Short mmCIF file of C-alpha atoms (C1' of nucleotides) in Angstrom, two decimals:
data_model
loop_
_atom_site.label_atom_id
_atom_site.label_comp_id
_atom_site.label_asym_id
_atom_site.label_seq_id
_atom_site.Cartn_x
_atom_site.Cartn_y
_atom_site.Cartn_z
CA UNK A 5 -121.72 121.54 145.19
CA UNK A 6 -125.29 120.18 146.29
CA UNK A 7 -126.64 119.92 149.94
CA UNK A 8 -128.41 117.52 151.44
CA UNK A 9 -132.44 118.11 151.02
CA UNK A 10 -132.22 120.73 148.22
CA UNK A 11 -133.62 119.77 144.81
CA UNK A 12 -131.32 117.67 141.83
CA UNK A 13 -130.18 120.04 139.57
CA UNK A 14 -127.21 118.41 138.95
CA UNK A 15 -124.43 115.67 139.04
CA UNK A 16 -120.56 116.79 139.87
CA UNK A 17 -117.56 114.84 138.12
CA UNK A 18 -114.89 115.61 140.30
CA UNK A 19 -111.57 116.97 137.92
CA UNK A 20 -109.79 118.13 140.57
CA UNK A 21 -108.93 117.94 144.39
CA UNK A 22 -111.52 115.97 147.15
CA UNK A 23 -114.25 115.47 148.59
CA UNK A 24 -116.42 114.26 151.34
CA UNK A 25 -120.23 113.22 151.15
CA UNK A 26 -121.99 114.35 154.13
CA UNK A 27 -125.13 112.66 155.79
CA UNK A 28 -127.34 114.19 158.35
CA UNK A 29 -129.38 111.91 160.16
CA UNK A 30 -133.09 113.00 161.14
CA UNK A 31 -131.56 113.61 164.74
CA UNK A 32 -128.79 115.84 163.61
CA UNK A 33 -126.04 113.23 163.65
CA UNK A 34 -123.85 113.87 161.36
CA UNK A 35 -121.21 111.19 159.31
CA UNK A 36 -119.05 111.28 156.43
CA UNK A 37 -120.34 108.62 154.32
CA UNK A 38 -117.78 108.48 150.92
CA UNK A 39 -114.71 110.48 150.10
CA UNK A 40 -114.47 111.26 146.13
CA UNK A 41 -111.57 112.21 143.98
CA UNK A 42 -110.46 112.67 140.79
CA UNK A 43 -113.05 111.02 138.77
CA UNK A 44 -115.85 109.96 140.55
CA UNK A 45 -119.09 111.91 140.43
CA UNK A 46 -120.93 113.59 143.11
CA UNK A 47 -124.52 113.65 143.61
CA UNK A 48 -124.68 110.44 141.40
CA UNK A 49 -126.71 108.53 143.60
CA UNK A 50 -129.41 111.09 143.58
CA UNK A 51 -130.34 111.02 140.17
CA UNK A 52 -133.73 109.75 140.43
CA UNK A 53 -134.62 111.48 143.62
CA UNK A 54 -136.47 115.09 143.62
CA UNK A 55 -133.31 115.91 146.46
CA UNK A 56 -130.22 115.59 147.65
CA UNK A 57 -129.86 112.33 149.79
CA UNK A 58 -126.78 113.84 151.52
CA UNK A 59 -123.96 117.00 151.28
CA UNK A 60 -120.79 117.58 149.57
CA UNK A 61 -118.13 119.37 150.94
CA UNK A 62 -115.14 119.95 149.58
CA UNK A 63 -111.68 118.94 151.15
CA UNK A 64 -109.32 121.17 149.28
CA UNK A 65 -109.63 123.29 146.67
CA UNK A 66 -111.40 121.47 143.61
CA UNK A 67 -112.50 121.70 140.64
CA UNK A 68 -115.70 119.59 139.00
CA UNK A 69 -118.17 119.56 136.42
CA UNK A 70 -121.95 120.55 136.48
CA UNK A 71 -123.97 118.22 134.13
CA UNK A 72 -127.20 119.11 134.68
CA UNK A 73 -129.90 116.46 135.70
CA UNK A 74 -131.21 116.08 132.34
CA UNK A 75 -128.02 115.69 130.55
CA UNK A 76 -127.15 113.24 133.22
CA UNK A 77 -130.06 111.06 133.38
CA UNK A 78 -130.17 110.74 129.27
CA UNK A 79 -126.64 109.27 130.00
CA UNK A 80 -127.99 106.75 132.58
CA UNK A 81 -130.29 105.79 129.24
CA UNK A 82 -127.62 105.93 126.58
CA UNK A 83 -125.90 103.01 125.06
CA UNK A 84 -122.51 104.83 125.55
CA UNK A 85 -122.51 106.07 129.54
CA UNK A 86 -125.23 103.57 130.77
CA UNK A 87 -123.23 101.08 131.79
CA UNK A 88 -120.13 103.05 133.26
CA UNK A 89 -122.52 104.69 135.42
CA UNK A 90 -124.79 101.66 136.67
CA UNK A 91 -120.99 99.72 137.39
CA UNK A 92 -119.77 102.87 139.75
CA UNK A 93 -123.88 103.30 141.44
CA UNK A 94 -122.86 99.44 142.01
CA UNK A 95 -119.64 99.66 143.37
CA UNK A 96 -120.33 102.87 145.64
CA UNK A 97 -123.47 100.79 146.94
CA UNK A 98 -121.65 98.04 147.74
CA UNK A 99 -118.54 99.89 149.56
CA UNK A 100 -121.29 101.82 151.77
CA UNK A 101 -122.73 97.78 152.64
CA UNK A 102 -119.09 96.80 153.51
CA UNK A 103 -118.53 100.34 155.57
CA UNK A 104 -121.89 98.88 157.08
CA UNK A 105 -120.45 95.34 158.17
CA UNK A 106 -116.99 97.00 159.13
CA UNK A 107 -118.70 99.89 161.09
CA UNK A 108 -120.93 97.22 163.25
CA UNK A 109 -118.32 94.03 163.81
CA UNK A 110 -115.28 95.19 162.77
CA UNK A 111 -112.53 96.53 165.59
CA UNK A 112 -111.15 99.94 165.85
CA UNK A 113 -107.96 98.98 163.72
CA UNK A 114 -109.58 96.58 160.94
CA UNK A 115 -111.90 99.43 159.82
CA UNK A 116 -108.40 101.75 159.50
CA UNK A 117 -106.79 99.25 157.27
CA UNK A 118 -109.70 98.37 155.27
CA UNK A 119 -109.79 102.44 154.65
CA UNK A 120 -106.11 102.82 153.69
CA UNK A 121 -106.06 100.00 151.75
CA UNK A 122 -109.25 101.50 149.97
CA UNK A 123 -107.68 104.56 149.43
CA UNK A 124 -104.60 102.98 148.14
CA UNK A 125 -106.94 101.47 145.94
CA UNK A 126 -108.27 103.99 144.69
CA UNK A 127 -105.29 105.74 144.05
CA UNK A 128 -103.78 102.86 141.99
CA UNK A 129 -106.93 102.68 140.31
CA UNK A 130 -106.29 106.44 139.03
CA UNK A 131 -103.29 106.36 137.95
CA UNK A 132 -100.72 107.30 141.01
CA UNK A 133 -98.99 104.21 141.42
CA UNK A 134 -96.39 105.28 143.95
CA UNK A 135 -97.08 103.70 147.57
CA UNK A 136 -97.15 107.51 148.80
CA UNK A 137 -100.65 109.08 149.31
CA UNK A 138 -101.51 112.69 150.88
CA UNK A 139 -104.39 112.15 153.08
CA UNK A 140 -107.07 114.91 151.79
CA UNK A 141 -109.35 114.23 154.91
CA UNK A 142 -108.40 115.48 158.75
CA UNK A 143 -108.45 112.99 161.26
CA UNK A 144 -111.87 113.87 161.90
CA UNK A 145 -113.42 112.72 158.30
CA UNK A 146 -111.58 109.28 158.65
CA UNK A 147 -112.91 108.92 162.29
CA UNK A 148 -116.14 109.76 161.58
CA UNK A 149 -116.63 107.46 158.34
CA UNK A 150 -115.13 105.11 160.48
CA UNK A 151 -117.35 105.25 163.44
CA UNK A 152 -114.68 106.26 165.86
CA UNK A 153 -113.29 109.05 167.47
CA UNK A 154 -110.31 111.20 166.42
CA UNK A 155 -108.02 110.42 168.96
CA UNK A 156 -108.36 106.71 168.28
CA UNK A 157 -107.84 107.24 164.92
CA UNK A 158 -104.21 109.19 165.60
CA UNK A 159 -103.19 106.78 167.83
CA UNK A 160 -104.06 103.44 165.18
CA UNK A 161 -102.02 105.48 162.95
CA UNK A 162 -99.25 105.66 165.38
CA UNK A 163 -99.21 102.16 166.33
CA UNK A 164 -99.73 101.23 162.16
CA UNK A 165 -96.12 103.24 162.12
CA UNK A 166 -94.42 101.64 164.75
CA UNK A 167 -94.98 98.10 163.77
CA UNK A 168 -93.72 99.05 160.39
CA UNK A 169 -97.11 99.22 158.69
CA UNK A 170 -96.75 102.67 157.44
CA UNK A 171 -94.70 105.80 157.79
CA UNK A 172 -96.68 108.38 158.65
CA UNK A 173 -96.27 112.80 158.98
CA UNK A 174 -99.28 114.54 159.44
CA UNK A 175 -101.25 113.89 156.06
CA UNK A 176 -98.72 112.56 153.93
CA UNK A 177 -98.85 108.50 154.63
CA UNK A 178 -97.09 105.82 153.03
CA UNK A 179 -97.66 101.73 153.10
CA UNK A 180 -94.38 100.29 153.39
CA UNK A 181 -96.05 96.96 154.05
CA UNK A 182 -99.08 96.21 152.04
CA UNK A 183 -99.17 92.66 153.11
CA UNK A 184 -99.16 93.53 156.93
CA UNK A 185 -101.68 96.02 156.57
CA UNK A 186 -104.18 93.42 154.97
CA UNK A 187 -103.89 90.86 157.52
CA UNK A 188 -104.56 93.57 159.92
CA UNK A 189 -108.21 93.97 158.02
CA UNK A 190 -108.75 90.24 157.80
CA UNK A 191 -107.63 89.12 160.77
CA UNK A 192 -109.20 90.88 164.20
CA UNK A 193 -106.46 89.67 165.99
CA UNK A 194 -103.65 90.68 164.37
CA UNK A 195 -103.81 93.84 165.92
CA UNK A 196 -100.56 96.10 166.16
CA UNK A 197 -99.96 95.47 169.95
CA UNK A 198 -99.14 97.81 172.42
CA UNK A 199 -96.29 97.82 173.34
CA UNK A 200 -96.42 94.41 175.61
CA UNK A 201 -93.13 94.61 176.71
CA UNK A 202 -90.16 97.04 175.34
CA UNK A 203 -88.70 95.42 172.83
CA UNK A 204 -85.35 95.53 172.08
CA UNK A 205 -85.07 94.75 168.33
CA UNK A 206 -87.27 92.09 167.75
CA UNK A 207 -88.74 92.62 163.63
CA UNK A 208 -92.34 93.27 164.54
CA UNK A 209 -94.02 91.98 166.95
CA UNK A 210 -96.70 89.95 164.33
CA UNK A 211 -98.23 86.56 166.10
CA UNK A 212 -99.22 83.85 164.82
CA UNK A 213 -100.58 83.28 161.60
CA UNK A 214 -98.71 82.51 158.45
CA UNK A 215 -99.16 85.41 157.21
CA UNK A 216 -96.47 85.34 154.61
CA UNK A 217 -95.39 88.97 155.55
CA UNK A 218 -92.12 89.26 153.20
CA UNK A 219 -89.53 90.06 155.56
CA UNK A 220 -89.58 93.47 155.66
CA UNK A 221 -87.34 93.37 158.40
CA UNK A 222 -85.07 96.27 157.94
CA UNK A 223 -88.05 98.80 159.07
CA UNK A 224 -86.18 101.56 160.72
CA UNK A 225 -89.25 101.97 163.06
CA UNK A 226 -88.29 105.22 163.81
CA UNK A 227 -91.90 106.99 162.64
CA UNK A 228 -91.34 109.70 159.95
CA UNK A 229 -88.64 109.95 157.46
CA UNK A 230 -90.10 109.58 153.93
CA UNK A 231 -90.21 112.99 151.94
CA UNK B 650 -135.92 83.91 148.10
CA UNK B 651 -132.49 85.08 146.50
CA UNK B 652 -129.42 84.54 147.34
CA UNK B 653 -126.69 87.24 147.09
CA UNK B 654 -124.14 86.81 143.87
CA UNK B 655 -127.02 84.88 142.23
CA UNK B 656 -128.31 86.59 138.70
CA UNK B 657 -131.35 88.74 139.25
CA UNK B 658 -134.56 86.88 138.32
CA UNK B 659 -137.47 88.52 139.97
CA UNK B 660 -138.53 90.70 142.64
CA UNK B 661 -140.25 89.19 145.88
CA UNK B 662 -143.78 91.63 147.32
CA UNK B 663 -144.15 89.56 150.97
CA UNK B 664 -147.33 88.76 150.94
CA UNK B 665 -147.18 87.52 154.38
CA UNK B 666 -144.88 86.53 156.80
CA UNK B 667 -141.48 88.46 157.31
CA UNK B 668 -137.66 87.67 156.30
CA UNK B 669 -134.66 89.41 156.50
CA UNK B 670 -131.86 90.87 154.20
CA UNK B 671 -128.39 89.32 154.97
CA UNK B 672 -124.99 90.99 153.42
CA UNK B 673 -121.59 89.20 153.76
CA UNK B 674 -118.72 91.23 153.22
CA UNK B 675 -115.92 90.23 151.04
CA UNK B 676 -114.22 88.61 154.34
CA UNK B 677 -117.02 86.88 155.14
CA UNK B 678 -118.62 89.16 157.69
CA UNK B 679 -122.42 88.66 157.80
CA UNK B 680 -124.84 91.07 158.95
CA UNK B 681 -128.12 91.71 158.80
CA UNK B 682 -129.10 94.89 156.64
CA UNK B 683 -132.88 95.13 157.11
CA UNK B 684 -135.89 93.85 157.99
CA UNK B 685 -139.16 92.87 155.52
CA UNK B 686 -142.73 92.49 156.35
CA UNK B 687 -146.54 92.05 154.47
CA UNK B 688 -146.15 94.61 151.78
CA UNK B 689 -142.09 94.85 151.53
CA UNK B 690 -140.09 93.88 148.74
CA UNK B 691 -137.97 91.69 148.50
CA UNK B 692 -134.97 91.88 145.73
CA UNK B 693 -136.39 95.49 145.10
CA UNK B 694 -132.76 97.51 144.82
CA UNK B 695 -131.41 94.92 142.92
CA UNK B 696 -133.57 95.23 139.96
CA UNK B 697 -131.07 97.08 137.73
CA UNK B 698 -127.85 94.75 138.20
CA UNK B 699 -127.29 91.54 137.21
CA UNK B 700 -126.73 89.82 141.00
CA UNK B 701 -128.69 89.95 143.74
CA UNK B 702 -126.28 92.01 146.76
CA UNK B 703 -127.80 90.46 149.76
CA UNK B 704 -129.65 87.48 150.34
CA UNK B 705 -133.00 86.90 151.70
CA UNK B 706 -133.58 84.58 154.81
CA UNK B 707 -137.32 83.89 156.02
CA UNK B 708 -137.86 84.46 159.63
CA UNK B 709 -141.15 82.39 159.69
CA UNK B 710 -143.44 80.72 157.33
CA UNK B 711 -143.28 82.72 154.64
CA UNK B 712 -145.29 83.64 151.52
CA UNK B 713 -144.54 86.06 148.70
CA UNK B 714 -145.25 87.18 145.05
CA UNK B 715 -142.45 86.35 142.23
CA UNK B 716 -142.54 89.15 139.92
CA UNK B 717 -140.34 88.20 136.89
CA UNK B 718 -137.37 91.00 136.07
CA UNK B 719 -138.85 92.18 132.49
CA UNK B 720 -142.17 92.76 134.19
CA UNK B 721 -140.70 94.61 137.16
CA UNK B 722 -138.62 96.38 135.07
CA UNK B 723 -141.19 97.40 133.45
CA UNK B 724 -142.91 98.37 136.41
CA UNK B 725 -140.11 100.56 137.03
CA UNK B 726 -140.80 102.58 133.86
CA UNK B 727 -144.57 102.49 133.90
CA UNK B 728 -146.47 105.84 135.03
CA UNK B 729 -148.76 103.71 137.14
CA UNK B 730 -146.02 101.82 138.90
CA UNK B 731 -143.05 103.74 139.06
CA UNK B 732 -143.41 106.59 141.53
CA UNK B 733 -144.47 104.24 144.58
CA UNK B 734 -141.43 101.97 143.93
CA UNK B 735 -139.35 105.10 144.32
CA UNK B 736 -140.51 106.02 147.01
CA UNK B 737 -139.99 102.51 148.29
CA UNK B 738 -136.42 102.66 146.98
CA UNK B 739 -135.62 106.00 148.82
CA UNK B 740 -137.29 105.66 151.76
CA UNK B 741 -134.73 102.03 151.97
CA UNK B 742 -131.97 104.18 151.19
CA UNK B 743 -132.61 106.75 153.65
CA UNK B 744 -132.98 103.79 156.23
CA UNK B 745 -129.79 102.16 155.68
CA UNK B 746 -127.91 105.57 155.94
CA UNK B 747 -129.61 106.10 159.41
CA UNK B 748 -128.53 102.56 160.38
CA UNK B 749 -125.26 103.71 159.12
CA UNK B 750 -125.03 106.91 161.66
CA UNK B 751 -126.78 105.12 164.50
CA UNK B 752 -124.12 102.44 164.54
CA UNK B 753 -121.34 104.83 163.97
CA UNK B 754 -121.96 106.88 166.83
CA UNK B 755 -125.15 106.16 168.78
CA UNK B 756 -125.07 104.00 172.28
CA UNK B 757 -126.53 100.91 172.45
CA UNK B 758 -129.81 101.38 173.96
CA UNK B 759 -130.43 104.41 171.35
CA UNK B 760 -129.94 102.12 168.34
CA UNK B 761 -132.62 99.54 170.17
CA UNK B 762 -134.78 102.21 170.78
CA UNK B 763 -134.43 103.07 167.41
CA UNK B 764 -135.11 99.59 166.24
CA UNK B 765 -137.87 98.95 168.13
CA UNK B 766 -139.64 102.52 167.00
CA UNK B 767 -139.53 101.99 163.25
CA UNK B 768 -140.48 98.52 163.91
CA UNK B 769 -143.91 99.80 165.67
CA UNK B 770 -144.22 102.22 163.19
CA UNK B 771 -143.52 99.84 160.17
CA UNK B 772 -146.56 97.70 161.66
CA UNK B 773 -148.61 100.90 161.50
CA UNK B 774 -148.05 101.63 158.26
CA UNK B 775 -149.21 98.26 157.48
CA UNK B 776 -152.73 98.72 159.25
CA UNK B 777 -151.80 96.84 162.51
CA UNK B 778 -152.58 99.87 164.91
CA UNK B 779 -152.33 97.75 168.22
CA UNK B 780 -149.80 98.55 170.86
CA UNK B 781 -148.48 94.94 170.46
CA UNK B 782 -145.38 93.40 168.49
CA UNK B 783 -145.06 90.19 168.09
CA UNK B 784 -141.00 90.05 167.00
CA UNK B 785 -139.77 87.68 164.20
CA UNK B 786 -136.40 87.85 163.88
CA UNK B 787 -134.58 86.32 167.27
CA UNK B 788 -132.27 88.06 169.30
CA UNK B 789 -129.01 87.91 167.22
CA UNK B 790 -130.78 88.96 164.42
CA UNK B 791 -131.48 92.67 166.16
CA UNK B 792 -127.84 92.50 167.22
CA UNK B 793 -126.78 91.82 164.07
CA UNK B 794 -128.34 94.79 162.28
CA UNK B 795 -127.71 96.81 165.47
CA UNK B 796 -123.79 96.01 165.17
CA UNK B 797 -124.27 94.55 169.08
CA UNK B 798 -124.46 91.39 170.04
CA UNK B 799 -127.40 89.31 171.37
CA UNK B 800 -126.50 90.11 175.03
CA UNK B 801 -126.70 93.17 174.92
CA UNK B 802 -129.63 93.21 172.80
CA UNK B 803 -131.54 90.80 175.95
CA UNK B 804 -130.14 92.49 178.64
CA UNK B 805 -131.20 96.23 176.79
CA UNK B 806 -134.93 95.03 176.68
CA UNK B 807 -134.60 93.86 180.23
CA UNK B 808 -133.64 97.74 180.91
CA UNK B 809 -136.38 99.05 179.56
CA UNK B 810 -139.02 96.60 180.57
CA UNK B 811 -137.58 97.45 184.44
CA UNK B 812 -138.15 101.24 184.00
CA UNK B 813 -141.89 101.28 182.02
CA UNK B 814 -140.84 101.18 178.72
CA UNK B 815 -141.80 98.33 177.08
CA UNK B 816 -142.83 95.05 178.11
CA UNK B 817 -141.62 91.84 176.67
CA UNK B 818 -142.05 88.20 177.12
CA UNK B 819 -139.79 86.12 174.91
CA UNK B 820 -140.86 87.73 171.34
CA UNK B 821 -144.02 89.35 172.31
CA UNK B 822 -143.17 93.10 172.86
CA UNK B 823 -145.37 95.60 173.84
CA UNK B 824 -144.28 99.09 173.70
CA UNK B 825 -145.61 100.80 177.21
CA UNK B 826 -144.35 104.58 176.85
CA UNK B 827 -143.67 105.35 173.11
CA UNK B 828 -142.38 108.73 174.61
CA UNK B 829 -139.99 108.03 176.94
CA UNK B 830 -138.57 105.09 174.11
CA UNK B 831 -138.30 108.16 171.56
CA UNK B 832 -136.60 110.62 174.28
CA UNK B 833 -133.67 107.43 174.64
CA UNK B 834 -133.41 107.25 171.12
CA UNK B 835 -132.73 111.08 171.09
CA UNK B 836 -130.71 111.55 173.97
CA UNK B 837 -127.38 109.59 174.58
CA UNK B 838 -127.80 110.66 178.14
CA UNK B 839 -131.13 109.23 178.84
CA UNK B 840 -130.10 105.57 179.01
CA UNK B 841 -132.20 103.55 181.10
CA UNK B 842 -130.67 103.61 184.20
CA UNK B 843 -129.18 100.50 186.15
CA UNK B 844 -131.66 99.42 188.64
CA UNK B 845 -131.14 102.21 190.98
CA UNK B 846 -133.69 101.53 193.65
CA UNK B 847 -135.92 99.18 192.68
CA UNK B 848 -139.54 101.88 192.38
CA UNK B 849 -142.32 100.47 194.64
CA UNK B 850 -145.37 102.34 191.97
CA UNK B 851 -143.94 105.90 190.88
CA UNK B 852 -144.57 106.54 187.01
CA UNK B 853 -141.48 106.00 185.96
CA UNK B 854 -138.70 107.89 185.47
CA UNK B 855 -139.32 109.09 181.94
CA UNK B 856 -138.80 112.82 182.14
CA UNK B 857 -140.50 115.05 179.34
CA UNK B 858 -143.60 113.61 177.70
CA UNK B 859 -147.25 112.67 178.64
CA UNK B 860 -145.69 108.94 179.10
CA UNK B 861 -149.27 107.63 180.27
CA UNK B 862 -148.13 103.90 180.92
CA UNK B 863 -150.82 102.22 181.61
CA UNK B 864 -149.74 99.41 183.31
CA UNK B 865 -150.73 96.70 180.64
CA UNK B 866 -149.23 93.32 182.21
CA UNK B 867 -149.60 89.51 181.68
CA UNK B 868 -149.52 89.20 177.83
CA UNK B 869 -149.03 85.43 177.04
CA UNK B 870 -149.17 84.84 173.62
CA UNK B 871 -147.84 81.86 172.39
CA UNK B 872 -145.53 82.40 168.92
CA UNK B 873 -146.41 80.66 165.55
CA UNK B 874 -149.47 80.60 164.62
CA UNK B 875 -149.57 81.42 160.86
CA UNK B 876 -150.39 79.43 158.26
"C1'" DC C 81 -94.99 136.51 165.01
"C1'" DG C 82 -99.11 135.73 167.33
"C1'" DT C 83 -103.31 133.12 166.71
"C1'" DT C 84 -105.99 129.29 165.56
"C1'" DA C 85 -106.90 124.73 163.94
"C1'" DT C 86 -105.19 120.21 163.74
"C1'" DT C 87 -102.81 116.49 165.69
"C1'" DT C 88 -100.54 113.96 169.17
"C1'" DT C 89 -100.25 111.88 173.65
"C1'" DG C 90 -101.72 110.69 178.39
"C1'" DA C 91 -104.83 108.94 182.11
"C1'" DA C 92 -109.25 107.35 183.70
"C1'" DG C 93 -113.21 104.84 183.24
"C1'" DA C 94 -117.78 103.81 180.46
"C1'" DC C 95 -119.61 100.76 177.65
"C1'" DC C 96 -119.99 96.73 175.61
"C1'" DA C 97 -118.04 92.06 174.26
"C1'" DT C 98 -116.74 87.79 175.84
"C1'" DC C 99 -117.07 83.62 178.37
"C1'" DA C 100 -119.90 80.72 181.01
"C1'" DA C 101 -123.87 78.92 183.33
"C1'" DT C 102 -128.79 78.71 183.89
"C1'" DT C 103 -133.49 79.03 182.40
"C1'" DA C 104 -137.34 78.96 179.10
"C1'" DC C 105 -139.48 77.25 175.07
"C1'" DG C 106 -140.83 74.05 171.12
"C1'" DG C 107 -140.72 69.83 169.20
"C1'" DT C 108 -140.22 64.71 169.29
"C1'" DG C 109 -140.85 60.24 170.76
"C1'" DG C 110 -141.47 56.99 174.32
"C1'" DC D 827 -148.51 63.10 179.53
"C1'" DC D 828 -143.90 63.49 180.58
"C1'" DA D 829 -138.89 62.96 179.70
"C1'" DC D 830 -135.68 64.37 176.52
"C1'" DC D 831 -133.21 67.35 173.38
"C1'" DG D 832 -131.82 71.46 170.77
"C1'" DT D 833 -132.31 76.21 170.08
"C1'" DA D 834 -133.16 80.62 171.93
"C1'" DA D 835 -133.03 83.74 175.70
"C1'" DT D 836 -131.63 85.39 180.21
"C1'" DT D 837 -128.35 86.65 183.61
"C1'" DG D 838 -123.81 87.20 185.90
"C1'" DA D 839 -118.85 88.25 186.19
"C1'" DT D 840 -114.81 90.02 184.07
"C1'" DG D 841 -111.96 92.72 181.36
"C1'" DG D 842 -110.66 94.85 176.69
"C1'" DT D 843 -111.53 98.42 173.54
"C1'" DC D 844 -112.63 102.62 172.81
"C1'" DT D 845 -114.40 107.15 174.41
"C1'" DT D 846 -113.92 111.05 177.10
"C1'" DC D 847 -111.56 114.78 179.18
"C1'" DA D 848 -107.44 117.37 179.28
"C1'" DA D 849 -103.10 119.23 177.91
"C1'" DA D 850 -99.15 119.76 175.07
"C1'" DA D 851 -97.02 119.89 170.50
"C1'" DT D 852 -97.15 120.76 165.73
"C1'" DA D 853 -98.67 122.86 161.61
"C1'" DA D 854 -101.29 126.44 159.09
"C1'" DC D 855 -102.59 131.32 158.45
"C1'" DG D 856 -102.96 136.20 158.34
#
DNA sequence: CGTTATTTTGAAGACCATCAATTACGGTGG
DNA sequence: CCACCGTAATTGATGGTCTTCAAAATAACG
């Protein structure tokens, strides 16, 4: 794909499998900054640079175009691609501004939401309807886009599961409760408590908003089951 | 200035003065994004969208250029023009993603060392060679591009005025041993200590460089004083 | 089937946020 | 000039959130 500091030779339409966009601070930090899938386009925010702004590295194993720079930046001119491509530079700027605002006031479990629901999002947006997604990235790549660690990360996810959030096994994840999940990324706190005291049955232990969270009571919180 | 969600109309060259670029987040998170001096621009990376992304917030009395869209878009594609707004636009980029790592997963004082480095060095750029900063933007501002909050931001400079580092007096900061700030914004380790024993005249304890501090006390400098 | 990488889970405590109270500063008006 | 007020900044005490270190369990791989 293209590395970080090496010249623009081209842009990378992703047709198959994942992604991660790398960036490597002057100091040597390092921080995934954007997954990609199936149809978005590495190294697209480089265009009009001499290099690379940041790395690619692949998830899985995928598949993507090459368009070369010059093909590419004709279609930032053209009537046809112009505006496709300005509305995705848009949107990817403005999800790195939002990772921005999560990153520095968000808490540890907001942040998780606001990246399942994205990639939920995503997926919907692509096609996949079904609630069930197949996390490409280790725990690792969501931590470190996050600004957290990994073990924080695997235990959100646990506690996400035994509220009733989610199901989730390893890297296949699924939202059962779509609702819950969003009022855990609006609301600071609504987080998933620990558990306070051991409950006996009581439907989730959600406090106090409104929060019109449809009654998914029967949520066999037993962790893992889906296929 | 310009207001985020507003159309684009024109981009803002500070001509003197200082302001600051706010983002709110589709919950209604605000943050501070960057900082703007004499010889910024304002609006700059929203020239080819239709709404501004941030909004623009003076710090002081402040006075800039309006440059009309058309003509800065033509700027943009001018051979005179275009390869120092580039450079502009990258060299913002490549800030923000830095902010983006430091937050992530740098400590506290590192970001503030950070802060207060590219600040000195911003002013050099701009001609001002002197030692001496006079800060704009108030406490919460730092905290809020910092991700911190203004406590920590106060009780951070306290820190490093105690140990040689800096000196500051309400806004007027004065950066003592640009060193031994660099070697805490490189090492995680090398946090300013907690007043261990209070030092009766020894040099400090910054470890590696030269760190000549040369005792430069009583600066009383009253703010405001622009017209 | 052994080996390695990834993930989970636990326990301890660092770091920073939060709450609260005090001090400093700038402006206003008596 | 000084009392008054509001905003900004400092400082302290407390505890929650998250990191860190460590170990076990699970999955992936040759």
């Amino acid at each position: 794909m293209h590395r970080q500091g090496r010249p623009v030779l081209a842009m990378f339409p992703v047709r198959d499998g994942s992604a991660k966009s790398v960036f490597e601070s002057p100091l040597g930090w390092r921080q995934v900054t954007a997954f990609a899938h199936r149809g978005d386009v590495l190294g697209l925010e480089d265009l009009d640079g001499q290099a690379h702004c940041t790395s690619a590295v692949a998830m899985q194993d995928t598949h993507c175009c090459v368009v070369p720079v010059e093909t590419a930046r004709a279609h930032l001119l053209s009537a046809e691609y112009r505006e496709p491509m300005r509305s995705t530079l848009r949107r990817n700027a403005e999800r790195e501004r939002t990772l921005l605002v999560a990153i520095g006031s968000m808490k540890a479990a907001q942040r998780l939401a606001m990246l399942l629901l994205d990639l939920a999002g995503e997926q919907r947006r692509r096609g996949n309807a079904g609630a069930a997604l197949t996390l490409a990235m280790s725990r690792n790549d969501m931590a470190s886009y996050l600004g957290l660690t990994l073990e924080t990360v695997s235990r959100l996810l646990a506690r996400f599961a035994t509220v009733g959030l989610i199901t989730v096994r390893q890297r296949q994840l699924r939202i059962i409760d779509p609702a819950g999940l969003c009022s855990v990324y609006e609301d600071p706190e609504r987080v998933p408590l620990r558990p306070p005291q051991p409950v006996t049955d009581s439907p989730s232990a959600c406090a106090p908003g409104p929060a019109r969270l449809d009654t998914t009571q029967g949520i066999h919180a037993a962790g893992t089951s889906v296929a």
